[in-house]
Tab-separated table of C-alpha atoms in Angstrom:
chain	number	residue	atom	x	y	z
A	1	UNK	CA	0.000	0.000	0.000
A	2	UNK	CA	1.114	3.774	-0.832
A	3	UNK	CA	-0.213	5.678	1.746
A	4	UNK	CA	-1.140	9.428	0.564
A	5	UNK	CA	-1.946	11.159	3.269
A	6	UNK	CA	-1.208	11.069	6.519
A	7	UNK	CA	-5.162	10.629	7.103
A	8	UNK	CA	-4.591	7.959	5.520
A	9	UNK	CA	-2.419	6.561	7.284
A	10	UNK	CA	-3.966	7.485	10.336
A	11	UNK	CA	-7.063	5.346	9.761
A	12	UNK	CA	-4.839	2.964	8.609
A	13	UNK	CA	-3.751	2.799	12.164
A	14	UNK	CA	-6.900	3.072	13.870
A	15	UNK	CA	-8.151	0.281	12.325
A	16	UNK	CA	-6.380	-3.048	13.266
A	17	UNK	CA	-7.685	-6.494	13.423
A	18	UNK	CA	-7.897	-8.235	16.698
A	19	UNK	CA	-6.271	-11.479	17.392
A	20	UNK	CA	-8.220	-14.779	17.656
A	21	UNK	CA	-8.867	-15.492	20.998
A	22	UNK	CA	-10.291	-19.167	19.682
A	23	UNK	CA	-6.708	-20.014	18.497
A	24	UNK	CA	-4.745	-18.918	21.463
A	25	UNK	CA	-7.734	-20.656	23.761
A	26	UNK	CA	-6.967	-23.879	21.893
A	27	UNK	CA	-3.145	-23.533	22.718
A	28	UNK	CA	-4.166	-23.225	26.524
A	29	UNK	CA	-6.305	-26.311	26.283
A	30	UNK	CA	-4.129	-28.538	25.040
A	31	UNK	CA	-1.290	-27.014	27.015
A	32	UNK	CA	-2.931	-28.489	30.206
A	33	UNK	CA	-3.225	-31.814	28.572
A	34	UNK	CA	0.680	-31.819	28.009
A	35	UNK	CA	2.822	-34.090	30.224
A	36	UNK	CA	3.972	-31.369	32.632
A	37	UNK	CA	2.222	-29.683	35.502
A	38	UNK	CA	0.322	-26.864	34.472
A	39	UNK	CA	1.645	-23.532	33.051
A	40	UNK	CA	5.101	-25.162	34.276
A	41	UNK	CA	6.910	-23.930	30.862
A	42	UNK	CA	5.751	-20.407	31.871
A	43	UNK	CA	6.276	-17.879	29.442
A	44	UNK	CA	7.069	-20.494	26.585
A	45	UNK	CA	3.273	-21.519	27.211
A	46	UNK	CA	1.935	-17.860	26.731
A	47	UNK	CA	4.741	-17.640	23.524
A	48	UNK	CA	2.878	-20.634	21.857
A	49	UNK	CA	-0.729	-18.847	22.204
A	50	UNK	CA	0.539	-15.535	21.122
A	51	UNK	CA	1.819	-17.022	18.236
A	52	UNK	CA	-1.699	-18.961	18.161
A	53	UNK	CA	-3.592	-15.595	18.701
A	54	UNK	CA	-1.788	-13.279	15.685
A	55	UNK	CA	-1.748	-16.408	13.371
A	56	UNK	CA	-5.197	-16.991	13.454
A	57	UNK	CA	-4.343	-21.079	13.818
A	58	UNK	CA	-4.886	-23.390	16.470
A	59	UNK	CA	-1.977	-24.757	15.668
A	60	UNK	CA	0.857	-21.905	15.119
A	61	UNK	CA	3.822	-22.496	12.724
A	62	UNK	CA	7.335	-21.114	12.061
A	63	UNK	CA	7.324	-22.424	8.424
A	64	UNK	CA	8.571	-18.792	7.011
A	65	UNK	CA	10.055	-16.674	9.080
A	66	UNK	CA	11.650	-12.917	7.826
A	67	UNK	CA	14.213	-10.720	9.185
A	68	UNK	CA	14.247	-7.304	7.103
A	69	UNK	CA	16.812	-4.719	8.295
A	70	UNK	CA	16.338	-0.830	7.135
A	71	UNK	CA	18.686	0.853	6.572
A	72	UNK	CA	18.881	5.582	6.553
A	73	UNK	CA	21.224	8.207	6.872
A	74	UNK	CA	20.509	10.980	9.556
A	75	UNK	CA	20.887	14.892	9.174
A	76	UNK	CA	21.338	15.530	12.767
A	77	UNK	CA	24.735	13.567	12.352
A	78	UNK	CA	25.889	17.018	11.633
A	79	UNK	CA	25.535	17.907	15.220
A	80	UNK	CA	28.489	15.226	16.164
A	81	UNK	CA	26.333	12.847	17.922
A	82	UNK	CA	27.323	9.703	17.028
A	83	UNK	CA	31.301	7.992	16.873
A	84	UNK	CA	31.138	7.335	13.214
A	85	UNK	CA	30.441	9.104	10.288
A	86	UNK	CA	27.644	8.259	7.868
A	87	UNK	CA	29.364	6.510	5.206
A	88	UNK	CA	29.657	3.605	7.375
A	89	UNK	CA	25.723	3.037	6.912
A	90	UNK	CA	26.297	2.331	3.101
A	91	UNK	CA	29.404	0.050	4.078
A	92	UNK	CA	27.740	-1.995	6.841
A	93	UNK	CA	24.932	-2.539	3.951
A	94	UNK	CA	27.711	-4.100	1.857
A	95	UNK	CA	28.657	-5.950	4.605
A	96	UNK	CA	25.228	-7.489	5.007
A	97	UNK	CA	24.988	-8.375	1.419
A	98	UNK	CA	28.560	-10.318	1.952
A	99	UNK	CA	27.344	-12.041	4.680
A	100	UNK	CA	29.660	-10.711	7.437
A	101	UNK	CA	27.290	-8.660	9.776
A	102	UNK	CA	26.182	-10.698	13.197
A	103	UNK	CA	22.816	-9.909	11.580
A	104	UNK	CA	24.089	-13.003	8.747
A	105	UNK	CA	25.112	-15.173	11.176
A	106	UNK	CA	22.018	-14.938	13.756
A	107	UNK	CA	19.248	-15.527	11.035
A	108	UNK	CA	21.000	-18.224	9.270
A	109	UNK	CA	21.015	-19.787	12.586
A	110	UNK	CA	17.562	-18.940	13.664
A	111	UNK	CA	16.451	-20.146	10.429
A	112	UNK	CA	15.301	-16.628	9.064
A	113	UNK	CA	15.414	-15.376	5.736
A	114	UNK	CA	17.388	-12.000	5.687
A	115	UNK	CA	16.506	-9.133	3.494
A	116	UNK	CA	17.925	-6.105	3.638
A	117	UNK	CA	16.229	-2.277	1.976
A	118	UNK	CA	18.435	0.323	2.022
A	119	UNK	CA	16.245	3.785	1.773
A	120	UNK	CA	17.900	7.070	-0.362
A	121	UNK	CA	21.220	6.484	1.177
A	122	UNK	CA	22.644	9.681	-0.487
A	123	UNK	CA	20.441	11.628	0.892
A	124	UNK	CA	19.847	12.083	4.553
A	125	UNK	CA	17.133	13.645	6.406
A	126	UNK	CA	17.239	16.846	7.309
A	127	UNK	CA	18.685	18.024	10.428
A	128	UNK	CA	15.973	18.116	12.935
A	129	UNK	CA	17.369	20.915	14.725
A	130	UNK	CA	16.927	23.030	12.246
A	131	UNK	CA	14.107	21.749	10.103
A	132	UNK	CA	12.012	18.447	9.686
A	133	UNK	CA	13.707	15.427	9.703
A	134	UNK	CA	11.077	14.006	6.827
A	135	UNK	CA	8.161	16.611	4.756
A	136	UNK	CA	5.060	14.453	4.597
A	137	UNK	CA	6.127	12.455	1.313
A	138	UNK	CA	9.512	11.646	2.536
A	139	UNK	CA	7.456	10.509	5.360
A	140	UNK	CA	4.490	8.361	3.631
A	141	UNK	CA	6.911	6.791	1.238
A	142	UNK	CA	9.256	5.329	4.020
A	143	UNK	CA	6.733	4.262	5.477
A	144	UNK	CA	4.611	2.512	2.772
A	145	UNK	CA	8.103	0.988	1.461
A	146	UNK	CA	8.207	-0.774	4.757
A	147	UNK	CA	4.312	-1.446	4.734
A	148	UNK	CA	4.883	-2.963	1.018
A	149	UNK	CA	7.889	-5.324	2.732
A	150	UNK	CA	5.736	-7.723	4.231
A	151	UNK	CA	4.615	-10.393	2.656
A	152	UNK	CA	1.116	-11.916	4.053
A	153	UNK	CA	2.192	-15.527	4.085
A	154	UNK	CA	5.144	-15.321	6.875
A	155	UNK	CA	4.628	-16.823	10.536
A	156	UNK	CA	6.937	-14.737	11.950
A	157	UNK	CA	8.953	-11.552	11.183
A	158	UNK	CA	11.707	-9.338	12.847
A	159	UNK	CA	12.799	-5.961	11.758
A	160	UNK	CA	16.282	-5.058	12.435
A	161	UNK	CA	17.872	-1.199	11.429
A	162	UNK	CA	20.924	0.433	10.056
A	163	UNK	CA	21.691	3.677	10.391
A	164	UNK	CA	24.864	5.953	11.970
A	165	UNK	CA	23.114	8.495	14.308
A	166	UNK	CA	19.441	6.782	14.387
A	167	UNK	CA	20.074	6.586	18.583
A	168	UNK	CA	19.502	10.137	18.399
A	169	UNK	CA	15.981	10.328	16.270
A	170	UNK	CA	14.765	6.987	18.407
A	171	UNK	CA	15.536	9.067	21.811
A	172	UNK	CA	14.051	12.035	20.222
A	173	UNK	CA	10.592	10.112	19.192
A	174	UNK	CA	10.653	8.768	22.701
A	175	UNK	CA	10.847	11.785	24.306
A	176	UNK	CA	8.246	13.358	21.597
A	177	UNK	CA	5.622	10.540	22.515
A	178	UNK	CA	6.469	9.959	26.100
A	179	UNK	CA	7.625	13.092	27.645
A	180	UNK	CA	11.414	14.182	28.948
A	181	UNK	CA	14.449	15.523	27.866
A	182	UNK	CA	17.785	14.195	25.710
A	183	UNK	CA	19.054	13.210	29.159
A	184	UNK	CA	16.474	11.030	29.788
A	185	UNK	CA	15.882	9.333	27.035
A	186	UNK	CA	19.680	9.203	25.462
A	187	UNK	CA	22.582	6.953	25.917
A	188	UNK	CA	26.408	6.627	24.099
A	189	UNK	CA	24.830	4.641	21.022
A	190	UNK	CA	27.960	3.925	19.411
A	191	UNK	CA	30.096	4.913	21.675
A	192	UNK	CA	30.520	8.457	21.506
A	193	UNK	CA	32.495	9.995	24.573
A	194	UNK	CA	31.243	12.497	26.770
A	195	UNK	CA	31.343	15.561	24.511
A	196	UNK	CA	29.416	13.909	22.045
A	197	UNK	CA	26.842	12.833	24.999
A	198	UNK	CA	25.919	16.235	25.817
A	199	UNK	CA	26.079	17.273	21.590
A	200	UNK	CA	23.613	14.615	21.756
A	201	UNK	CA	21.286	15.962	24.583
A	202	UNK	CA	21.390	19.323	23.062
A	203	UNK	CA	20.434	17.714	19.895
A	204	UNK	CA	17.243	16.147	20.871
A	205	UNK	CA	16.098	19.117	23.285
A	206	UNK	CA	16.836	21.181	19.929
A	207	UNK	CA	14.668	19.206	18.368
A	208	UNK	CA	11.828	19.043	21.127
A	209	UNK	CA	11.771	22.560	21.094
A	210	UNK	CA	11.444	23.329	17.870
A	211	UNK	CA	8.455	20.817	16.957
A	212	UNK	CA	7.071	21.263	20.139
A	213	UNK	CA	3.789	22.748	18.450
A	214	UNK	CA	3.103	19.303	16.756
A	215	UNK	CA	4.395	16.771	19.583
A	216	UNK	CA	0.877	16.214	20.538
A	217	UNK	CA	0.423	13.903	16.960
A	218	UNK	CA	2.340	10.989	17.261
A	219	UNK	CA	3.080	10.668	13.651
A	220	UNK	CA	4.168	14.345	13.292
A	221	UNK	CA	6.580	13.166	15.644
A	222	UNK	CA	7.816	10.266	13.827
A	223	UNK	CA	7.851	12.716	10.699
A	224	UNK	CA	9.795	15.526	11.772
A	225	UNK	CA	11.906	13.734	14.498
A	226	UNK	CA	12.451	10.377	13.029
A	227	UNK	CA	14.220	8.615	10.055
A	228	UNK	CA	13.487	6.763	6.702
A	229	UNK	CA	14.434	3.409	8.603
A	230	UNK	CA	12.769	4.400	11.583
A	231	UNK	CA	9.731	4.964	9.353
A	232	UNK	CA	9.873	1.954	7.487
A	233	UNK	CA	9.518	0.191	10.513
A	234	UNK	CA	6.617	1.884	11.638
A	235	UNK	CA	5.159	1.080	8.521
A	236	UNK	CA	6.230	-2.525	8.386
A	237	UNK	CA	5.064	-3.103	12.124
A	238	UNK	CA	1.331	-1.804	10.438
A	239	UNK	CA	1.502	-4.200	7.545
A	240	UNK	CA	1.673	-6.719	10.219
A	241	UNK	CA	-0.785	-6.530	12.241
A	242	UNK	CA	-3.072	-6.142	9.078
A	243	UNK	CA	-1.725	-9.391	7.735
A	244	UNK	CA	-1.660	-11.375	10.802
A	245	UNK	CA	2.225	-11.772	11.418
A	246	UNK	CA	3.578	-11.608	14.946
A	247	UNK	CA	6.377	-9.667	15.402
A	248	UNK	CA	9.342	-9.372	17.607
A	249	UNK	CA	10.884	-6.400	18.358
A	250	UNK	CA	14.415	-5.875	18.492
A	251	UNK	CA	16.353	-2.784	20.370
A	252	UNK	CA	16.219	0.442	21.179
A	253	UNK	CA	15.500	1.559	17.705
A	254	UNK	CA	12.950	-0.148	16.323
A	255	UNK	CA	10.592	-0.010	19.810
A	256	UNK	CA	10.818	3.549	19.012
A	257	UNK	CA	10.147	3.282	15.321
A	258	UNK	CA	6.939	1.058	16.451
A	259	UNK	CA	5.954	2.809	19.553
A	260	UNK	CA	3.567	5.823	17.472
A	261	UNK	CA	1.187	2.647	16.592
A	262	UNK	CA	0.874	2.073	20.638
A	263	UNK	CA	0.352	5.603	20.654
A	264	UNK	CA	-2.271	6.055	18.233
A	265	UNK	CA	-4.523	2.843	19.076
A	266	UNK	CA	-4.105	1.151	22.808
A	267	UNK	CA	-3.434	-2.138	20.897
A	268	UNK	CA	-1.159	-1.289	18.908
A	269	UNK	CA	1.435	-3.305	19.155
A	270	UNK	CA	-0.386	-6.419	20.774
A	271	UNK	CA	0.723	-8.411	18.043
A	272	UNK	CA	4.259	-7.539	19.056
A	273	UNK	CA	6.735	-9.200	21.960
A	274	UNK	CA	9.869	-7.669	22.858
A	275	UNK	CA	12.778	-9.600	22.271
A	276	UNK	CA	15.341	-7.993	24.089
A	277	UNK	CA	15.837	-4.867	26.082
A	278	UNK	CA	19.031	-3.581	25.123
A	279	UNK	CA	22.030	-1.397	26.800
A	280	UNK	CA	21.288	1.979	25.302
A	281	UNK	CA	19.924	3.870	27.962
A	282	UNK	CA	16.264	4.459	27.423
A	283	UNK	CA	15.171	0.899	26.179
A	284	UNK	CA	14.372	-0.367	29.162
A	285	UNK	CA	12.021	2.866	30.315
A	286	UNK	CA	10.060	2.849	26.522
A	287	UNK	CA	9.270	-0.586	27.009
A	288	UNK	CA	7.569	-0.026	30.769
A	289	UNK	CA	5.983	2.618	29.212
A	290	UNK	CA	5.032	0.294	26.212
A	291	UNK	CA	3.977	-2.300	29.160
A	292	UNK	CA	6.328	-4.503	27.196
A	293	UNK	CA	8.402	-7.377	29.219
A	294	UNK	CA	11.632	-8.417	27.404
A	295	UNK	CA	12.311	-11.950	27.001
A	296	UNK	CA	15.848	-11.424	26.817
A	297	UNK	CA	18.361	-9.311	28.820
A	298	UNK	CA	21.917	-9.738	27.335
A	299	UNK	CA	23.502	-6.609	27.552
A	300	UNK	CA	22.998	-6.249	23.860
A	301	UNK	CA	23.280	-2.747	21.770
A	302	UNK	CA	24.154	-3.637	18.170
A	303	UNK	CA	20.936	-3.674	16.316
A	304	UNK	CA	20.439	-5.190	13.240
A	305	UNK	CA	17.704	-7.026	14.568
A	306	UNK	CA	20.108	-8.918	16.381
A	307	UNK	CA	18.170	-9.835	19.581
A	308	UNK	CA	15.087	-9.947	17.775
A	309	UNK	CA	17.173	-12.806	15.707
A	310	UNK	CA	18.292	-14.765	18.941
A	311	UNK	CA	13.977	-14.570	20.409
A	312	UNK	CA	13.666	-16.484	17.392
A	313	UNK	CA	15.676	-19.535	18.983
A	314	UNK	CA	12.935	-18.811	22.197
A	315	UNK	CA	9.722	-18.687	20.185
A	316	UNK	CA	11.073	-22.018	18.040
A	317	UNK	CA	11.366	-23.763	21.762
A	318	UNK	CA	7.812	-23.282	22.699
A	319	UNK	CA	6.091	-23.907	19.510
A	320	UNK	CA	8.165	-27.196	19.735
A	321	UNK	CA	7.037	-27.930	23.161
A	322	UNK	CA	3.408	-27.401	22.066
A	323	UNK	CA	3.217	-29.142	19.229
A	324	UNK	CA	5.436	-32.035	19.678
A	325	UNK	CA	4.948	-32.992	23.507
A	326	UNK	CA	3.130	-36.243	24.236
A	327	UNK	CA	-0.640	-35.648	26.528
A	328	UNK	CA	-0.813	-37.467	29.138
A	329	UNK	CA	-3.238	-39.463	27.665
A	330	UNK	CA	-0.786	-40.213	24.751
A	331	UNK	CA	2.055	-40.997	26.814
A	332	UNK	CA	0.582	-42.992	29.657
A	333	UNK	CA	1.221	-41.005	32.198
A	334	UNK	CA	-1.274	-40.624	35.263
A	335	UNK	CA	-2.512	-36.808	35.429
A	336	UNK	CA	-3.254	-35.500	38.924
């Protein structure tokens, strides 16, 4: 879908299917039949029936499952907030295509298909302290490119991102939605030292201060504070929902690429888990605001979709569990 207005998109996001509670009530059923005491798998039980739920099948499946990692260029790199200069964005997308990111090597194991969409490398958004980051058709067509990325017939999909500086736009979009400043919301990203921590800071309460007018709409805060990645995700995380994909969430990043959708519609981004919460300061205060629980806590900060890529592994385990364990019944074993 091309989205051509930001009404449009707006409805778009206002109107989202709800899950099949049948489905994920047939997962709890037979997961008190399985030879185990009850809910004694914890949250690899409630993994098999949100799978169930957003599939739409009593039985879920991990037949087809995507990774798709955006990848933008950032205006407010100009402001020295991140370690490394943008032409490393272009070069870790050749990387990807040779197979030598972690990205590669976490999907191949996971059993993922990796895709990756690079969006107008050459040109970068503007600088959001000093103008929009995206006008409203920068806007709509990174996000319908990553609404157009997913296909209807995957089980499962993970969105990963590329792009030097997008720390900076995710903090600012948190703050935008959620309230705060740069210092509450930022952390080193990359690595930058303490110079380029406060640059950063500065940045993003630049930014806050000149949108502030339009901070109440939560997609005139992904436009003007976010990125083309950033947007893509938003969009993709859509397409989802209206296609009946779970998703996992990776980092920092993308849960701030995703979080306008939670902001626009309270269930928003029930079709989503979070995979990880990651070491950039901020993570783990979007996702209590997001009333999201991590399933993973590895000290993680690369991105990619890399700990969306290792959840994977987690959401394989239970759908094993559920479909291949024996009942009681089946295995001749007395039940209480």
């Amino acid at each position: 879908m091309a989205f051509k207005s930001s009404n449009e998109l707006r409805a778009a996001c206002l109107d989202l299917p709800a899950g099949s509670d049948a489905a994920a009530d047939a997962v709890a059923r037979r997961q008190d039949t399985l030879t185990k005491p009850r809910g004694s798998l914890g949250k690899l039980e409630s993994i098999a029936a949100w799978l169930a739920r957003w599939q739409g099948r009593d039985m879920p499946r991990l037949d087809k499952v995507k990774v798709i990692v955006f990848a933008g260029n950032h205006g407010v790199t100009a402001q020295g907030v991140s370690a490394y200069p943008s032409e490393v964005t272009v070069q870790m997308v050749a990387n990807f295509a040779g197979g030598g990111a972690a990205i590669n090597q976490l999907a191949r194991l996971a059993g993922a298909e990796l895709s990756v969409i690079p969006l107008d490398l050459n040109h970068p958004t503007g600088d959001f302290t000093q103008d929009v980051a995206m006008n409203e058709a920068e806007f709509l067509a990174a996000v319908s490119t990553g609404y157009e990325a997913v296909d209807e017939d995957l089980d499962l999909i993970c969105f990963g991102e590329m792009g030097i500086g997008n720390t900076t736009p995710a903090a600012a979009i948190a703050a935008g939605l959620f309230g705060g400043t740069g210092r509450q919301w930022a952390g080193r990203g990359t690595g930058v030292d303490d110079s380029g921590l406060a640059r950063k800071f500065a940045a993003i309460d630049a930014g806050l201060a000149r949108h502030a007018a339009t901070l109440a709409d939560p997609l005139a805060v992904a436009a003007k504070l976010g990125g083309r990645e950033l947007a893509a995700i938003l969009g993709a995380t859509l397409a989802a929902r209206h296609r009946n994909v779970p998703v996992l969430l990776d980092g920092f990043v993308v849960t701030a690429a995703a979080a306008p959708l939670a902001k626009l519609h309270p269930e928003g981004l029930a079709h989503t888990l979070s995979a990880h919460v990651s070491a950039e300061a901020g993570h783990r205060q979007l996702l209590e605001a997001l009333q999201l629980a991590p399933l993973l806590d590895m000290g993680m900060r690369l991105g990619e979709g890399s700990g969306a890529c290792l959840a994977i592994n987690i959401v394989r385990s239970a759908l094993e569990c559920h479909a291949r364990m024996a009942s009681f019944a089946e295995a001749g074993v007395t039940d209480k």
